[in-house]
Amino acid sequence: MSTTDLGMPGIGPLQSAAPYPLRLVLNWGRRYSLWVFNFGLACCAIEFIAASTSRHDFIRLGVIPFAHGPRQADLMIVSGTVTDKMAPAVRRLYAQMAEPKYVISFGACSNSGGPYWDSYCVTKGVDQIIPVDVYVPGCPPRPESLLQAIVKLQEKIAGENLGRRYRRSGGTPVSAAAATRPLVAPDGDGGPSSRSTSRRARRVVSEAAVPRRQTTSVLPSAPPPAAPVQAMTLRPHTPQTAEDTVVDMPAPVPPNAGPETKEGPR
Amino acid sequence: MSKAWQTPRVDSASSTLDVGIGAGGLATADMVLNIGPQHPATHGVLRLRLVVDGEKIVSAEPVVGYMHRGAEKLFEVRDYRQIIVLANRHDWLSAFANELGVVLATEQLLGMEVPERAVWIRTLLAELNRVLSHLMFLGSYPLELGALTPVFYAFREREELQSVLEELSGGRLHYMFNRVGGLKQDVPAGWTLRTLDAIKAVRRRMPDLENLLTDNEIVKARTVDVGVLSRDLAAAYGVSGPIARASGLDVDLRRDEPYLAYGELFAPGGPGRVPVRKHGDCYDRLVVLIEQVRVSLDLAEACVEKLRSLPAGPVNVRLPKVLKVPEGHVYRWTENPLGLNGYYLVSRGDKVPWRLKLRSASFNNVQVLTRMLPGQLMSDMVSIMGSMFFVVGDVDK
């Protein structure tokens, strides 16, 4: 037993069947209480912060920027250049958001690569990896542009039908439990704590591990300890190399596909 | 108050006891904690790979490259007017200082003489940009420590200065106002008076910000004697800028190797001075930053006064239709708000640079974290990282 799979909170089938007045009320509530996930990458993040401070203040539109992480946010504003190294992290954090979720692409770099359109290591537009609802042009856009983008998004939400937006035509969505990682082992060159006790502990962990994937442990196989230890509550121990990106990059979403309709299996 | 959502599940903490009981004694296991690349406390996409023993950091490794956009490679296919656009964007808080370094290097290779009016306007804009950059950190660093108000005050002052710069150049963050040989255009009518008003307003309201920080006992408890960077370590790692000056390393290119109009401003009796402190802890870095804001406001005011006394004249040099820089190479460094930024320009006589290498201050300032963080507590890590004043675009270019 490692992670508890609670299933991804999703949009139920009743959404499409909801009567119009109910949908009106729900859309009203959703659009005026967007919680934004602070996803500032580069220069546009500075204008994003400027838009949240007193002069421009997008908090008065209901957009509260202090979501404690992607799981509690409904709006992700990608502001700044998405590099190829950062792209899996963007994808992963988007997958961790619960539906319904919206994305505003803020700035030329996340719209289409911007001034780095011919760079060897820039993702030319974040819509190559996640679906975007509103694009804000500019380099960087003025904070007023962000205010207008939020208003536009609110208009879009006002007229939307969630059942139609999240209709799944096959494939399984990424579950909340799947977007996590196992423990990473420290290297043996740590400081005073890499004494024999911790090495012993690590050996014990590897003995009790239930392999989650077809990986072989790189730790040397040690003789089992004298007293068998019930360490079943520990998570499986799969040491990984430094650049460990766990998420497989799915095929890019075609630009006209609208909201994502399916997620590839992990 | 780290919001590292990637911490392992709570059950593993209680199970270390289970591990120990069978094997004898209380065994602990070091934990590898990954901070970032997306994290509220890192300034942008810096990833820190920490090995922690309980709350104590055993080793720290900054993993950079998440904002690497290949600017130096792109410089090789942009001509000398277009590189200014890219050059703005690596240290995005002090965009004017970046583009200044690039054009200074180009002008040196060309042997170009810049008109006096342009020199003074450039100095003025560089100092205003310095104030903007420092104000940003004076807002974001207390935010990481838990003080929510300073960021609003800091951004209020930033808006004041940004409106002045926007009137002049059209940009709030990226100005693209320098040209090879001067500036794009002269200042609008009445702009100097508006700039003076803005400088006075910021100077008048700085005590609002300072009173929240310098004598605040919570700020002091979290920053005094935390994250001490010794002078020798700073020198060994090439740390520069306000951080190095807070550790006692007294280097400021504006005084030591003057460029633009700094020779006159930092002459004895002039408004320029270099704040230096001894201990090198987080508190000293904060205090140096506040002092630097005051110094820069004084310098900016002196520049405006001088500008108003200058006769009308050109602010740029007429350039040929195709600008080719003669063969050669030059290394030009400037005192950017974050530290020493160097620009190594190699030209082979083309329209585009052959190689434009950037030496960025934040790259060294971040590297020294590998030596500063081990031995500190996790909660101090946020305080130390925030006090190192780096911009990730500057680290990764």
XYZ file of C-alpha atoms in Angstrom:
663
model
C 0.000 0.000 0.000
C 1.567 3.243 -0.952
C -0.731 6.056 -1.988
C -4.454 6.190 -1.475
C -6.266 6.570 -4.718
C -9.255 8.734 -3.985
C -9.996 9.333 -7.620
C -9.768 12.685 -9.273
C -12.567 15.062 -8.335
C -14.280 15.589 -11.623
C -17.353 16.933 -13.220
C -20.221 14.542 -12.864
C -22.611 13.626 -15.664
C -25.383 15.713 -14.100
C -23.682 18.912 -15.193
C -24.952 18.640 -18.733
C -28.408 17.824 -17.429
C -28.576 20.753 -14.993
C -31.343 23.245 -15.729
C -30.325 26.619 -17.057
C -31.106 28.675 -13.923
C -28.977 26.344 -11.837
C -26.151 26.526 -14.306
C -26.457 30.304 -14.265
C -26.036 30.392 -10.514
C -23.159 27.941 -10.516
C -21.360 29.778 -13.292
C -21.867 33.032 -11.444
C -20.321 31.581 -8.311
C -17.451 30.022 -10.169
C -16.467 33.032 -12.180
C -16.423 35.486 -9.332
C -14.419 33.307 -6.989
C -11.452 32.202 -9.035
C -8.471 31.155 -6.986
C -5.344 31.741 -8.923
C -2.261 29.601 -8.664
C 0.891 31.706 -8.540
C 2.657 30.419 -11.588
C 5.089 33.186 -12.296
C 7.998 32.138 -14.431
C 9.744 35.227 -15.762
C 9.309 38.952 -16.343
C 5.571 38.713 -16.790
C 5.364 37.513 -13.219
C 6.453 40.975 -12.137
C 3.528 42.520 -13.994
C 1.302 39.832 -12.508
C 2.415 40.882 -9.040
C 1.934 44.520 -10.004
C -1.592 43.660 -11.083
C -2.259 42.159 -7.680
C -1.042 45.160 -5.677
C -2.961 48.288 -4.830
C -2.826 50.302 -8.044
C -4.470 47.705 -10.290
C -5.713 45.093 -7.857
C -7.259 42.047 -9.488
C -8.399 40.835 -6.085
C -11.417 43.064 -6.459
C -12.487 40.879 -9.359
C -12.654 37.933 -7.022
C -9.330 36.465 -8.101
C -7.493 35.631 -4.935
C -3.821 34.908 -5.545
C -2.959 33.006 -2.445
C -4.032 29.486 -3.291
C -1.889 27.127 -1.288
C -0.889 25.095 -4.234
C -2.328 23.736 -7.448
C -4.795 21.425 -5.794
C -6.768 24.299 -4.339
C -6.660 26.564 -7.337
C -8.954 26.899 -10.307
C -7.050 29.384 -12.377
C -3.507 29.057 -13.562
C -1.912 32.146 -15.073
C 1.212 31.098 -16.918
C 3.269 34.245 -16.968
C 6.677 34.020 -18.504
C 8.728 31.862 -20.803
C 8.107 28.140 -20.623
C 11.412 26.451 -21.283
C 11.701 22.847 -22.349
C 13.191 22.023 -18.968
C 10.271 23.553 -17.153
C 7.559 22.185 -19.434
C 7.086 18.847 -17.634
C 6.650 20.717 -14.374
C 3.994 22.943 -15.955
C 2.175 19.899 -17.273
C 2.388 18.163 -13.949
C 1.107 21.111 -11.975
C -1.743 21.567 -14.424
C -2.657 17.916 -13.938
C -2.749 18.451 -10.203
C -5.404 21.105 -10.428
C -8.926 19.917 -9.850
C -11.522 20.479 -12.501
C -13.029 22.853 -13.492
C -9.786 24.634 -14.183
C -8.896 27.516 -16.418
C -5.638 28.773 -17.875
C -4.691 32.282 -18.878
C -1.542 32.558 -20.940
C -0.029 35.885 -19.963
C 2.590 37.405 -22.167
C 4.115 36.758 -25.546
C 6.438 34.003 -24.355
C 3.712 31.765 -23.056
C 1.429 32.615 -25.966
C 3.829 31.568 -28.664
C 7.444 31.736 -27.580
C 7.621 35.512 -27.829
C 11.064 37.032 -28.383
C 12.522 33.554 -27.951
C 10.570 32.088 -30.821
C 13.711 30.721 -32.446
C 15.431 29.448 -29.353
C 16.555 25.850 -29.048
C 15.191 25.362 -25.572
C 11.943 27.291 -25.338
C 8.496 25.761 -25.658
C 6.859 27.871 -28.290
C 3.699 28.604 -26.411
C 2.314 26.913 -23.343
C -0.678 25.764 -25.377
C 1.581 23.077 -26.734
C 1.264 21.302 -23.424
C -1.877 22.563 -21.729
C -5.123 23.994 -23.080
C -5.428 27.746 -22.725
C -8.611 29.743 -22.290
C -7.450 33.328 -22.684
C -4.308 34.680 -24.304
C -2.915 38.042 -23.270
C -0.479 39.588 -25.751
C 2.305 41.893 -24.698
C 5.868 41.809 -23.595
C 5.084 42.277 -20.807
C 1.384 43.058 -20.997
C 0.180 45.940 -18.880
C -1.558 44.985 -15.654
C -4.741 46.402 -17.138
C -4.479 43.737 -19.815
C -4.524 41.108 -17.134
C -7.606 42.703 -15.638
C -9.279 42.554 -19.011
C -8.194 38.969 -19.496
C -9.819 38.032 -16.218
C -13.008 39.827 -17.205
C -12.965 38.012 -20.534
C -12.488 34.725 -18.774
C -15.367 35.541 -16.493
C -17.542 36.220 -19.526
C -16.458 32.906 -20.964
C -17.309 31.076 -17.770
C -20.680 32.806 -17.623
C -21.718 31.221 -20.866
C -20.200 27.808 -20.463
C -21.598 24.363 -20.036
C -19.245 22.299 -17.963
C -20.596 19.024 -19.168
C -19.723 19.971 -22.697
C -16.349 21.334 -21.702
C -15.194 18.238 -19.899
C -16.833 15.596 -21.966
C -14.481 12.648 -21.963
C -14.411 10.641 -25.119
C -12.403 7.796 -23.720
C -9.155 7.565 -21.815
C -8.716 7.923 -18.096
C -8.007 11.211 -16.405
C -4.886 11.511 -14.324
C -5.872 10.719 -10.794
C -4.801 12.897 -7.940
C -2.750 10.103 -6.444
C -0.891 9.484 -9.638
C 0.637 12.912 -9.791
C 2.979 12.260 -6.864
C 6.449 10.894 -6.507
C 8.089 8.314 -4.329
C 10.776 9.148 -1.824
C 14.136 9.999 -3.265
C 17.169 8.588 -1.534
C 19.901 10.948 -0.512
C 23.326 10.258 -1.938
C 25.808 8.583 0.317
C 27.939 11.687 0.445
C 25.725 13.596 2.855
C 26.912 15.193 6.034
C 27.027 13.763 9.516
C 23.753 11.898 9.100
C 24.980 9.381 6.613
C 26.217 7.250 9.407
C 25.754 3.533 9.688
C 22.355 3.944 11.318
C 20.908 5.708 8.324
C 22.533 3.285 5.954
C 21.025 0.480 7.930
C 17.673 2.193 7.755
C 17.931 2.561 4.027
C 18.760 -1.085 3.565
C 15.752 -1.998 5.608
C 13.600 0.206 3.441
C 14.766 -1.417 0.267
C 14.072 -4.856 1.677
C 10.502 -4.029 2.504
C 9.874 -2.137 -0.688
C 7.108 -3.103 -3.020
C 8.305 -2.207 -6.464
C 5.922 0.207 -8.099
C 7.566 0.113 -11.431
C 9.958 -2.177 -13.225
C 13.044 -0.541 -11.770
C 15.847 -2.275 -9.982
C 17.203 -0.822 -6.814
C 20.721 0.457 -7.199
C 21.558 -0.067 -3.568
C 23.787 -3.070 -2.901
C 21.799 -6.002 -1.675
C 22.476 -6.430 2.016
C 21.878 -9.382 4.297
C 18.516 -9.077 6.003
C 18.593 -7.601 9.506
C 18.498 -9.948 12.466
C 14.991 -9.038 13.599
C 12.592 -8.621 10.685
C 11.105 -5.157 10.768
C 7.557 -4.367 9.805
C 8.257 -1.285 7.812
C 5.265 -1.597 5.577
C 4.160 1.957 6.059
C 7.236 3.275 4.322
C 6.847 4.185 0.721
C 8.693 2.155 -1.868
C 12.251 3.154 -2.282
C 13.293 3.726 -5.823
C 16.422 5.823 -5.995
C 16.421 8.018 -8.979
C 18.944 10.085 -10.772
C 19.160 13.793 -10.423
C 17.052 14.832 -13.382
C 13.984 12.837 -12.572
C 10.943 13.996 -14.407
C 8.260 11.503 -13.685
C 5.554 12.754 -15.997
C 5.630 11.386 -19.493
C 4.952 14.140 -21.933
C 1.672 13.465 -23.676
C 1.148 14.278 -27.283
C 0.660 18.014 -27.775
C -2.915 19.182 -27.641
C -4.015 20.401 -31.073
C -4.778 24.110 -30.846
C -8.428 23.854 -31.774
C -9.338 21.001 -29.531
C -10.780 23.241 -26.811
C -10.541 21.976 -23.239
C -8.697 18.771 -22.812
C -10.800 15.815 -23.584
C -8.609 13.012 -22.405
C -5.401 12.440 -20.567
C -3.003 9.732 -21.492
C -2.458 6.958 -18.979
C 0.626 7.428 -16.831
C 6.898 28.198 6.607
C 7.981 26.337 3.554
C 5.191 25.473 1.207
C 7.053 22.613 -0.410
C 4.125 20.480 -1.410
C 6.398 17.736 -2.499
C 7.291 16.650 1.016
C 6.777 12.942 1.506
C 3.684 11.691 3.239
C 3.364 12.110 6.986
C 3.277 8.393 7.599
C 6.927 8.066 6.690
C 7.874 10.360 9.557
C 6.216 8.128 12.104
C 7.600 5.036 10.483
C 11.203 6.006 11.100
C 10.522 4.815 14.628
C 9.375 1.488 13.227
C 12.562 1.255 11.292
C 14.654 1.835 14.347
C 13.034 -0.626 16.710
C 14.062 -3.716 14.854
C 17.510 -2.547 13.932
C 18.340 -1.245 17.404
C 18.480 2.360 18.492
C 16.732 5.354 17.000
C 17.676 5.405 13.370
C 17.103 8.396 11.165
C 17.167 8.719 7.470
C 18.098 11.813 5.618
C 15.372 13.161 3.494
C 15.819 14.630 0.079
C 13.574 17.626 -0.140
C 13.011 19.341 -3.378
C 12.154 23.016 -3.249
C 10.823 24.261 -6.539
C 11.074 24.845 -9.410
C 7.605 26.189 -8.817
C 7.470 27.471 -5.284
C 6.171 30.630 -3.700
C 9.431 31.387 -1.933
C 11.895 30.958 -4.741
C 12.225 34.012 -6.909
C 11.056 32.327 -10.034
C 12.043 28.905 -11.185
C 15.034 28.049 -9.076
C 15.116 24.508 -7.840
C 16.943 23.643 -4.654
C 17.713 20.047 -3.955
C 18.184 19.820 -0.228
C 19.202 16.885 1.872
C 17.764 17.489 5.298
C 18.274 15.724 8.579
C 15.100 16.575 10.398
C 15.035 20.342 10.258
C 18.707 20.836 9.603
C 19.984 21.150 6.078
C 22.824 18.776 5.347
C 23.551 19.785 1.798
C 22.005 22.067 -0.755
C 22.326 22.039 -4.493
C 20.743 24.743 -6.603
C 19.553 23.217 -9.852
C 19.449 25.961 -12.422
C 18.461 25.966 -16.033
C 14.710 26.142 -15.749
C 14.742 29.594 -17.274
C 17.519 28.995 -19.768
C 16.256 30.488 -22.981
C 19.421 30.465 -25.012
C 19.783 34.223 -25.179
C 23.483 34.088 -25.943
C 22.831 31.867 -28.930
C 20.035 34.116 -30.104
C 22.363 37.102 -29.894
C 24.326 35.547 -32.706
C 21.411 35.887 -35.086
C 20.177 39.308 -34.079
C 21.805 42.491 -35.263
C 23.085 45.208 -32.997
C 19.757 46.919 -32.793
C 17.818 43.775 -32.061
C 20.069 42.436 -29.323
C 18.827 45.261 -27.118
C 15.405 43.615 -27.022
C 16.850 40.326 -25.829
C 19.350 41.932 -23.523
C 16.575 43.589 -21.553
C 15.132 40.335 -20.530
C 17.668 38.330 -18.630
C 17.691 40.365 -15.439
C 14.164 41.495 -15.835
C 14.100 43.765 -12.819
C 16.894 45.983 -14.066
C 16.284 45.906 -17.781
C 17.852 49.281 -18.478
C 21.105 48.281 -16.836
C 21.285 45.170 -19.010
C 20.775 46.936 -22.281
C 23.210 49.590 -21.151
C 25.994 47.071 -20.763
C 25.365 45.676 -24.215
C 25.427 49.036 -25.950
C 28.435 50.192 -23.973
C 30.351 47.154 -25.170
C 29.270 47.786 -28.759
C 30.168 51.456 -28.569
C 33.568 50.622 -27.192
C 34.283 48.318 -30.121
C 33.052 50.945 -32.524
C 35.001 53.666 -30.766
C 31.865 55.744 -30.627
C 31.540 58.899 -28.582
C 28.141 59.385 -26.991
C 26.697 62.904 -26.633
C 26.803 64.377 -23.141
C 23.051 64.666 -22.808
C 22.689 60.994 -23.540
C 25.291 60.127 -20.920
C 23.420 61.977 -18.214
C 20.021 60.622 -19.205
C 21.470 57.124 -19.245
C 22.906 57.589 -15.773
C 19.606 58.904 -14.530
C 17.647 56.028 -15.981
C 20.149 53.504 -14.665
C 19.767 54.874 -11.168
C 15.986 54.947 -11.375
C 16.086 51.371 -12.564
C 18.287 50.512 -9.617
C 15.707 51.950 -7.249
C 13.004 49.904 -8.967
C 14.982 46.718 -8.641
C 15.821 47.267 -4.997
C 12.234 48.182 -4.181
C 11.096 44.897 -5.651
C 13.300 42.977 -3.265
C 12.393 45.212 -0.376
C 8.816 44.149 -1.044
C 9.290 40.474 -1.750
C 11.814 39.645 0.958
C 9.588 40.739 3.840
C 6.733 38.886 2.140
C 8.697 35.691 2.500
C 9.390 36.470 6.113
C 5.684 36.873 6.645
C 5.276 40.658 6.535
C 2.472 41.344 4.102
C 2.414 45.150 4.077
C 5.853 46.119 2.715
C 5.127 44.593 -0.673
C 2.215 46.948 -1.196
C 4.253 49.956 -0.135
C 7.136 48.895 -2.329
C 4.934 48.432 -5.346
C 3.279 51.762 -4.740
C 6.708 53.418 -5.023
C 7.509 51.298 -8.035
C 4.360 52.459 -9.783
C 5.392 56.052 -9.144
C 8.735 55.576 -10.862
C 7.400 53.265 -13.529
C 4.954 55.905 -14.725
C 7.865 58.287 -15.216
C 9.829 55.700 -17.164
C 6.797 54.701 -19.147
C 6.191 58.264 -20.215
C 9.731 58.374 -21.539
C 10.225 55.005 -23.116
C 6.835 53.386 -23.448
C 7.726 50.436 -21.281
C 7.084 49.717 -17.647
C 9.494 46.835 -17.282
C 11.447 46.505 -20.513
C 12.468 49.862 -21.887
C 14.479 49.109 -25.028
C 15.412 52.757 -24.888
C 19.151 52.524 -25.413
C 20.527 52.595 -28.923
C 24.079 52.115 -30.061
C 25.415 55.635 -29.711
C 22.897 57.067 -27.298
C 19.227 56.825 -26.667
C 16.166 56.472 -28.817
C 14.910 60.009 -28.310
C 15.122 62.976 -26.016
C 12.985 63.460 -22.934
C 9.503 64.945 -23.368
C 8.765 68.470 -22.227
C 8.140 68.704 -18.507
C 9.437 65.200 -17.908
C 12.311 66.332 -15.729
C 9.935 68.097 -13.366
C 7.717 65.041 -13.155
C 10.764 62.912 -12.463
C 11.830 65.214 -9.662
C 8.350 65.002 -8.186
C 8.424 61.240 -8.371
C 11.835 61.027 -6.738
C 10.735 63.346 -3.960
C 7.546 61.378 -3.416
C 9.438 58.098 -3.161
C 11.985 59.590 -0.823
C 9.259 61.052 1.337
C 7.500 57.703 1.633
C 10.550 55.486 2.141
C 10.292 55.808 5.931
C 6.884 54.063 5.719
C 8.682 51.040 4.366
C 11.745 51.293 6.537
C 9.863 51.627 9.772
C 8.262 48.290 9.111
C 11.580 46.585 8.593
C 14.714 47.854 10.226
C 13.580 48.032 13.830
C 11.048 45.256 13.628
C 11.903 42.636 16.223
C 10.452 39.787 14.189
C 12.469 40.759 11.156
C 15.533 41.053 13.329
C 14.932 37.692 14.954
C 14.731 36.063 11.563
C 17.609 37.855 9.939
C 20.274 38.807 12.462
C 23.103 36.253 12.473
C 21.235 34.128 9.959
C 22.954 33.118 6.783
C 26.296 34.722 7.423
C 28.362 35.080 4.288
C 31.966 35.781 5.106
C 33.976 38.237 3.113
C 36.439 35.596 1.973
C 33.742 33.247 0.794
C 32.072 36.067 -1.085
C 35.342 36.933 -2.773
C 36.063 33.286 -3.570
C 32.703 32.754 -5.258
C 32.707 36.069 -7.078
C 29.679 37.350 -5.237
C 29.082 40.985 -6.031
C 26.616 43.776 -5.542
C 24.737 44.660 -2.371
C 25.202 41.137 -1.032
C 28.961 41.345 -1.219
C 28.999 44.834 0.219
C 26.968 43.579 3.174
C 29.739 41.046 3.802
C 32.396 43.683 3.832
C 33.611 43.267 0.272
C 33.913 46.890 -0.747
C 33.595 46.778 -4.513
C 31.386 49.144 -6.463
C 32.203 49.726 -10.104
C 30.506 53.087 -10.055
C 33.239 54.309 -7.767
C 36.119 52.019 -8.645
C 35.890 51.919 -12.424
C 33.454 54.635 -13.359
C 31.466 54.559 -16.542
C 28.817 56.939 -17.844
C 28.680 59.955 -15.528
C 29.577 58.101 -12.362
C 33.055 59.538 -12.268
C 31.628 62.918 -11.459
C 28.916 61.628 -9.171
C 31.227 59.491 -7.071
C 33.971 62.051 -6.850
C 34.707 63.268 -3.330
C 31.990 65.723 -2.337
C 29.514 64.232 -4.776
C 26.268 62.528 -3.869
C 27.605 59.051 -4.466
C 28.529 56.807 -1.584
C 28.888 53.061 -1.119
C 27.191 51.454 1.882
C 29.237 48.600 3.291
C 28.517 46.477 6.329
C 30.567 43.926 8.191
C 28.612 40.923 9.366
C 27.203 39.568 6.162
C 24.015 38.217 7.690
C 20.548 38.605 6.204
C 19.896 41.732 8.213
C 22.960 43.433 6.820
C 21.893 42.612 3.286
C 18.490 44.133 3.937
C 20.015 47.267 5.446
C 22.449 47.673 2.566
C 19.566 47.476 0.141
C 17.657 50.201 1.947
C 20.756 52.383 2.042
C 21.330 51.813 -1.653
C 17.839 53.021 -2.417
C 18.595 56.268 -0.657
C 21.913 56.663 -2.445
C 20.327 55.989 -5.816
C 17.576 58.499 -5.194
C 20.234 61.094 -4.398
C 22.151 60.218 -7.541
C 19.009 60.361 -9.650
C 18.142 63.770 -8.303
C 21.651 65.022 -9.054
C 21.343 63.697 -12.592
C 18.033 65.449 -13.144
C 19.437 68.741 -11.899
C 22.417 68.392 -14.183
C 20.173 67.461 -17.091
C 18.083 70.540 -16.640
C 21.177 72.687 -16.766
C 22.474 71.120 -19.967
C 21.692 72.876 -23.237
C 19.470 71.158 -25.748
C 21.425 68.816 -27.927
C 21.476 65.445 -29.633
C 20.966 62.284 -27.664
C 22.167 59.832 -30.249
C 24.579 59.407 -33.060
C 23.405 58.953 -36.588
C 23.956 55.329 -37.476
C 24.480 53.897 -40.932
C 21.720 51.846 -42.461
C 23.641 48.663 -41.869
C 25.597 48.702 -38.658
C 28.725 46.617 -38.788
C 31.045 46.481 -35.851
C 34.757 46.085 -36.665
C 36.575 42.936 -35.703
C 37.723 42.678 -32.173
C 36.624 41.756 -28.740
C 35.852 43.693 -25.611
C 34.809 42.931 -22.071
C 32.696 45.582 -20.512
C 31.281 45.309 -17.039
C 28.751 47.432 -15.220
C 27.462 47.721 -11.701
C 23.983 46.312 -12.117
C 21.557 46.488 -9.230
C 22.245 42.850 -8.449
C 25.990 43.007 -8.845
C 28.670 42.953 -11.484
C 27.383 42.114 -14.932
C 29.928 41.573 -17.633
C 29.454 41.558 -21.386
C 32.084 39.896 -23.513
C 31.498 40.885 -27.102
C 33.421 39.242 -29.922
C 32.860 40.636 -33.358
C 34.070 39.380 -36.715
C 33.009 42.431 -38.629
C 29.438 41.280 -39.231
C 26.065 42.836 -38.637
C 25.546 40.411 -35.785
C 27.792 39.626 -32.846
C 29.958 36.551 -33.242
C 29.666 35.867 -29.557
C 28.131 37.894 -26.779
C 28.738 36.219 -23.490
C 27.023 37.499 -20.387
C 28.590 37.297 -16.968
C 25.663 37.617 -14.676
C 25.816 38.557 -11.032
C 23.033 36.224 -9.933
C 24.864 33.166 -11.221
C 27.578 33.584 -8.636
C 25.214 34.815 -5.964
C 23.192 31.622 -6.249
C 26.203 29.310 -6.327
C 27.325 30.419 -2.915
C 24.109 28.946 -1.497
C 25.799 25.540 -1.587
C 28.126 26.825 1.108
C 25.703 28.976 3.022
C 22.763 26.649 3.510
C 24.289 23.528 5.085
C 23.901 23.651 8.840
C 20.939 25.999 8.724
C 17.387 25.164 9.651
C 14.674 24.787 7.051
C 12.823 27.851 8.244
C 15.989 29.897 7.883
C 16.396 28.659 4.357
C 13.572 30.866 3.153
C 15.088 33.831 4.917
C 18.515 33.207 3.405
C 17.292 32.605 -0.109
C 15.190 35.722 -0.058
C 18.121 37.767 1.139
C 20.387 36.663 -1.674
C 18.627 38.979 -4.173
C 18.901 37.096 -7.393
C 16.751 36.941 -10.486
C 16.495 33.536 -12.116
C 16.593 34.946 -15.606
C 19.939 36.419 -14.710
C 21.176 33.042 -13.478
C 20.035 31.121 -16.528
C 20.053 33.748 -19.250
